[in-house]
Amino acid sequence: MAHFVIIGAGECGARAAFALREKGFDGDITLIGSEPHAPYERPPLSKVGLAGNADPKFIAARESYEAGKIRLLTGITATSLDTAAHAVSLSDGSQLAYDRLLLATGASARAFPDAPAESPHIRSLRTHHDAVTLRAILQPGKRLAVIGGGFIGLEVAATARQLGADVILVEGLERVLKRGVPEDIAHLIAARHRTDGVDLRCGVSIESLTEQDGKAVIRLSNDEVIGADLALIGIGAWPNIELAEAARLVIDNGIAVDDRLRTSAPDIFAAGDCCSFPLAIYGGRRVRLESWRNAQEQGTLAAANMLGADEPVSAVPWFWSDQYEMTLQITGLADGAVTHLRRDLGEGAFILFHLDAEGRLLAASGIGPGNAVARDIRLAEMLIAARAHPDPAALTARNVKLKTLLAA
Ligand SMILES: Cc1cc2nc3c(=O)[nH]c(=O)nc-3n(C[C@H](O)[C@H](O)[C@H](O)COP(=O)(O)OP(=O)(O)OC[C@H]3O[C@@H](n4cnc5c(N)ncnc54)[C@H](O)[C@@H]3O)c2cc1C
């Protein structure tokens, strides 16, 4: 009987395992994960999950793996990969032979240079375990220092304020969310954080990050010294490529795959945060996405292609972030955009459409309370997928429904 092995029991690996069964695969499936838990959702770790729940939000109940005859190995790491022998070695000393393999190893939080690696006061946030440690200090009378004004840092800052902790956030660049978020939206988010009492400092670099007397100590470039009960490092993530690299798979900003999610080694696929892939709607440009929906969709697509479907990646990138009462949604990739058009949606919500020099819609970014931008972002996504060149006047006119542009 064929044996399909999935390394990485996160969003992507779990979705792939279930998708294999849903698509009729009746061979053996082994899903291997380093973490002690069954696969769980990461987005809640910086949002409500951090505020309330003691357990992670599992992607599926344990019984679902049993029902689907998916052998789930938790707390076990794949330590090496022999592509010629089609075999994987595991941290418990065992070896597994595979017919097809999926690498869904995800990403790890980037460490701050020269900061103590094991300090309880200097942490990053990637796992449920990280979230539990962080949650313990998010209470009145405690001080959190967030290093980096990216999505995770900002979401944690919002959650920390909601739980009553003092928050200072230090960003080295001149504004938060410099990567991928338009200035208007970033300013709005920064203002919201300041209104809620976050001491937000931009354009300040950090000279050193150390631990002293049970505190994190941050020395800024202006010689100011900040003490905090915990410093949360939120300076991005690196793809987990070590296993693939040691097995001599091609690496290019992640495990390089083609548009079918095939790696350079026979019978090995890669998907989710760990891989870079060519995106046809942007001229085959190679990208690596760190996004929940991408991990889900690529898990499902990898499963189909492991079964021989031969389907290309076609999804438009999509990402969301929740901070306070606001939700930000971004679809597409805005690099190369020269025109940015605004459509107001009421209740403080708006969308920016990003167009290239020929008027093609490349991306849309929207922000507003709750779900205010969801429907229009979904329509923008469909316009992007259709490579549409929408009428700029119609994009900005609130009384023109985006749906009509799609029909056009
Ligand atoms: C705090 C936080 C908040 C987020 N919020 C959002 C959000 O609001 N919106 C959004 O779109 N995205 C968000 N994301 C991103 C989203 O969660 C990721 O894109 C998604 O989890 C990627 O899934 P993945 O399966 O590719 O990788 P991961 O979820 O990283 O899973 C990979 C798994 O593989 C395991 N692994 C790695 N190497 C091995 C090995 N050799 N052997 C065995 N196991 C291994 C890892 O331990 C891990 O459990 C957030 C991420 C974090 C951390």
PDB file of C-alpha atoms in Angstrom, residues 303-408:
ATOM      1  CA  ALA A 303      -2.653  16.761  -1.545  1.00  0.00           C
ATOM      2  CA  ALA A 304      -4.341  16.904  -4.954  1.00  0.00           C
ATOM      3  CA  ASN A 305      -1.002  17.035  -6.763  1.00  0.00           C
ATOM      4  CA  MET A 306       0.487  14.231  -4.645  1.00  0.00           C
ATOM      5  CA  LEU A 307      -2.407  12.216  -6.057  1.00  0.00           C
ATOM      6  CA  GLY A 308      -1.552  13.272  -9.614  1.00  0.00           C
ATOM      7  CA  ALA A 309      -4.061  16.093 -10.206  1.00  0.00           C
ATOM      8  CA  ASP A 310      -1.419  18.329 -11.822  1.00  0.00           C
ATOM      9  CA  GLU A 311      -3.156  21.567 -10.792  1.00  0.00           C
ATOM     10  CA  PRO A 312      -1.276  24.896 -10.681  1.00  0.00           C
ATOM     11  CA  VAL A 313      -1.275  27.410  -7.839  1.00  0.00           C
ATOM     12  CA  SER A 314      -3.816  30.041  -8.798  1.00  0.00           C
ATOM     13  CA  ALA A 315      -5.034  31.607  -5.558  1.00  0.00           C
ATOM     14  CA  VAL A 316      -4.706  35.348  -4.976  1.00  0.00           C
ATOM     15  CA  PRO A 317      -2.812  36.092  -1.738  1.00  0.00           C
ATOM     16  CA  TRP A 318      -5.053  37.142   1.155  1.00  0.00           C
ATOM     17  CA  PHE A 319      -4.248  38.140   4.697  1.00  0.00           C
ATOM     18  CA  TRP A 320      -6.068  39.609   7.664  1.00  0.00           C
ATOM     19  CA  SER A 321      -5.172  41.109  11.024  1.00  0.00           C
ATOM     20  CA  ASP A 322      -7.389  41.978  14.008  1.00  0.00           C
ATOM     21  CA  GLN A 323      -6.445  44.814  16.343  1.00  0.00           C
ATOM     22  CA  TYR A 324      -8.937  46.233  18.856  1.00  0.00           C
ATOM     23  CA  GLU A 325     -12.283  46.494  17.046  1.00  0.00           C
ATOM     24  CA  MET A 326     -10.579  46.863  13.650  1.00  0.00           C
ATOM     25  CA  THR A 327      -9.957  44.255  11.009  1.00  0.00           C
ATOM     26  CA  LEU A 328      -7.455  44.813   8.236  1.00  0.00           C
ATOM     27  CA  GLN A 329      -7.668  42.705   5.094  1.00  0.00           C
ATOM     28  CA  ILE A 330      -5.229  42.692   2.209  1.00  0.00           C
ATOM     29  CA  THR A 331      -5.587  40.817  -1.049  1.00  0.00           C
ATOM     30  CA  GLY A 332      -3.035  40.627  -3.843  1.00  0.00           C
ATOM     31  CA  LEU A 333       0.490  42.028  -3.918  1.00  0.00           C
ATOM     32  CA  ALA A 334       0.813  45.795  -4.145  1.00  0.00           C
ATOM     33  CA  ASP A 335       4.480  46.002  -5.230  1.00  0.00           C
ATOM     34  CA  GLY A 336       4.670  47.752  -8.578  1.00  0.00           C
ATOM     35  CA  ALA A 337       1.486  49.742  -7.971  1.00  0.00           C
ATOM     36  CA  VAL A 338       1.633  53.397  -9.012  1.00  0.00           C
ATOM     37  CA  THR A 339      -1.954  54.481  -8.363  1.00  0.00           C
ATOM     38  CA  HIS A 340      -3.792  54.127  -5.063  1.00  0.00           C
ATOM     39  CA  LEU A 341      -7.513  54.858  -5.118  1.00  0.00           C
ATOM     40  CA  ARG A 342      -9.714  55.119  -2.058  1.00  0.00           C
ATOM     41  CA  ARG A 343     -13.300  53.964  -1.676  1.00  0.00           C
ATOM     42  CA  ASP A 344     -15.058  54.915   1.567  1.00  0.00           C
ATOM     43  CA  LEU A 345     -17.427  52.301   2.891  1.00  0.00           C
ATOM     44  CA  GLY A 346     -18.938  54.216   5.814  1.00  0.00           C
ATOM     45  CA  GLU A 347     -18.502  53.601   9.591  1.00  0.00           C
ATOM     46  CA  GLY A 348     -14.844  54.607   9.229  1.00  0.00           C
ATOM     47  CA  ALA A 349     -14.153  51.701   6.875  1.00  0.00           C
ATOM     48  CA  PHE A 350     -12.356  52.164   3.572  1.00  0.00           C
ATOM     49  CA  ILE A 351     -10.513  50.272   0.877  1.00  0.00           C
ATOM     50  CA  LEU A 352      -7.456  51.303  -1.093  1.00  0.00           C
ATOM     51  CA  PHE A 353      -7.123  49.858  -4.579  1.00  0.00           C
ATOM     52  CA  HIS A 354      -3.583  49.548  -5.897  1.00  0.00           C
ATOM     53  CA  LEU A 355      -3.179  49.702  -9.704  1.00  0.00           C
ATOM     54  CA  ASP A 356      -0.144  49.403 -11.944  1.00  0.00           C
ATOM     55  CA  ALA A 357       0.824  51.854 -14.706  1.00  0.00           C
ATOM     56  CA  GLU A 358      -1.539  50.152 -17.160  1.00  0.00           C
ATOM     57  CA  GLY A 359      -4.458  50.391 -14.759  1.00  0.00           C
ATOM     58  CA  ARG A 360      -4.494  46.722 -13.802  1.00  0.00           C
ATOM     59  CA  LEU A 361      -5.700  46.050 -10.270  1.00  0.00           C
ATOM     60  CA  LEU A 362      -2.817  44.445  -8.355  1.00  0.00           C
ATOM     61  CA  ALA A 363      -4.029  44.559  -4.773  1.00  0.00           C
ATOM     62  CA  ALA A 364      -6.580  45.991  -2.377  1.00  0.00           C
ATOM     63  CA  SER A 365      -6.174  46.868   1.309  1.00  0.00           C
ATOM     64  CA  GLY A 366      -9.152  47.575   3.513  1.00  0.00           C
ATOM     65  CA  ILE A 367      -9.682  48.462   7.142  1.00  0.00           C
ATOM     66  CA  GLY A 368     -12.749  48.963   9.271  1.00  0.00           C
ATOM     67  CA  PRO A 369     -14.682  47.703  12.249  1.00  0.00           C
ATOM     68  CA  GLY A 370     -15.534  44.014  12.302  1.00  0.00           C
ATOM     69  CA  ASN A 371     -16.370  42.597   8.918  1.00  0.00           C
ATOM     70  CA  ALA A 372     -16.975  45.964   7.237  1.00  0.00           C
ATOM     71  CA  VAL A 373     -14.473  45.433   4.416  1.00  0.00           C
ATOM     72  CA  ALA A 374     -14.835  41.664   3.919  1.00  0.00           C
ATOM     73  CA  ARG A 375     -17.306  41.609   1.028  1.00  0.00           C
ATOM     74  CA  ASP A 376     -15.568  44.285  -1.032  1.00  0.00           C
ATOM     75  CA  ILE A 377     -12.152  42.738  -0.450  1.00  0.00           C
ATOM     76  CA  ARG A 378     -13.566  39.428  -1.674  1.00  0.00           C
ATOM     77  CA  LEU A 379     -14.815  41.152  -4.843  1.00  0.00           C
ATOM     78  CA  ALA A 380     -11.463  42.903  -5.283  1.00  0.00           C
ATOM     79  CA  GLU A 381      -9.810  39.491  -5.028  1.00  0.00           C
ATOM     80  CA  MET A 382     -11.983  38.248  -7.865  1.00  0.00           C
ATOM     81  CA  LEU A 383     -11.098  41.306  -9.955  1.00  0.00           C
ATOM     82  CA  ILE A 384      -7.402  40.667  -9.308  1.00  0.00           C
ATOM     83  CA  ALA A 385      -7.784  37.007 -10.296  1.00  0.00           C
ATOM     84  CA  ALA A 386      -9.500  38.143 -13.506  1.00  0.00           C
ATOM     85  CA  ARG A 387      -6.546  40.520 -14.169  1.00  0.00           C
ATOM     86  CA  ALA A 388      -9.100  43.292 -14.502  1.00  0.00           C
ATOM     87  CA  HIS A 389      -8.397  46.913 -15.478  1.00  0.00           C
ATOM     88  CA  PRO A 390     -11.385  48.488 -13.680  1.00  0.00           C
ATOM     89  CA  ASP A 391     -12.595  52.013 -14.379  1.00  0.00           C
ATOM     90  CA  PRO A 392     -10.853  54.166 -11.700  1.00  0.00           C
ATOM     91  CA  ALA A 393     -13.889  56.419 -11.283  1.00  0.00           C
ATOM     92  CA  ALA A 394     -16.096  53.400 -10.632  1.00  0.00           C
ATOM     93  CA  LEU A 395     -13.633  52.016  -8.061  1.00  0.00           C
ATOM     94  CA  THR A 396     -13.836  55.157  -5.963  1.00  0.00           C
ATOM     95  CA  ALA A 397     -17.603  55.737  -6.331  1.00  0.00           C
ATOM     96  CA  ARG A 398     -19.387  54.196  -3.381  1.00  0.00           C
ATOM     97  CA  ASN A 399     -22.661  53.945  -5.268  1.00  0.00           C
ATOM     98  CA  VAL A 400     -21.120  51.738  -7.972  1.00  0.00           C
ATOM     99  CA  LYS A 401     -21.178  48.135  -6.804  1.00  0.00           C
ATOM    100  CA  LEU A 402     -17.875  46.301  -7.290  1.00  0.00           C
ATOM    101  CA  LYS A 403     -19.898  43.329  -8.486  1.00  0.00           C
ATOM    102  CA  THR A 404     -20.854  45.272 -11.618  1.00  0.00           C
ATOM    103  CA  LEU A 405     -17.151  45.809 -12.399  1.00  0.00           C
ATOM    104  CA  LEU A 406     -16.643  42.089 -12.215  1.00  0.00           C
ATOM    105  CA  ALA A 407     -19.429  41.510 -14.717  1.00  0.00           C
ATOM    106  CA  ALA A 408     -17.833  44.122 -17.010  1.00  0.00           C
TER     107      ALA A 408
END
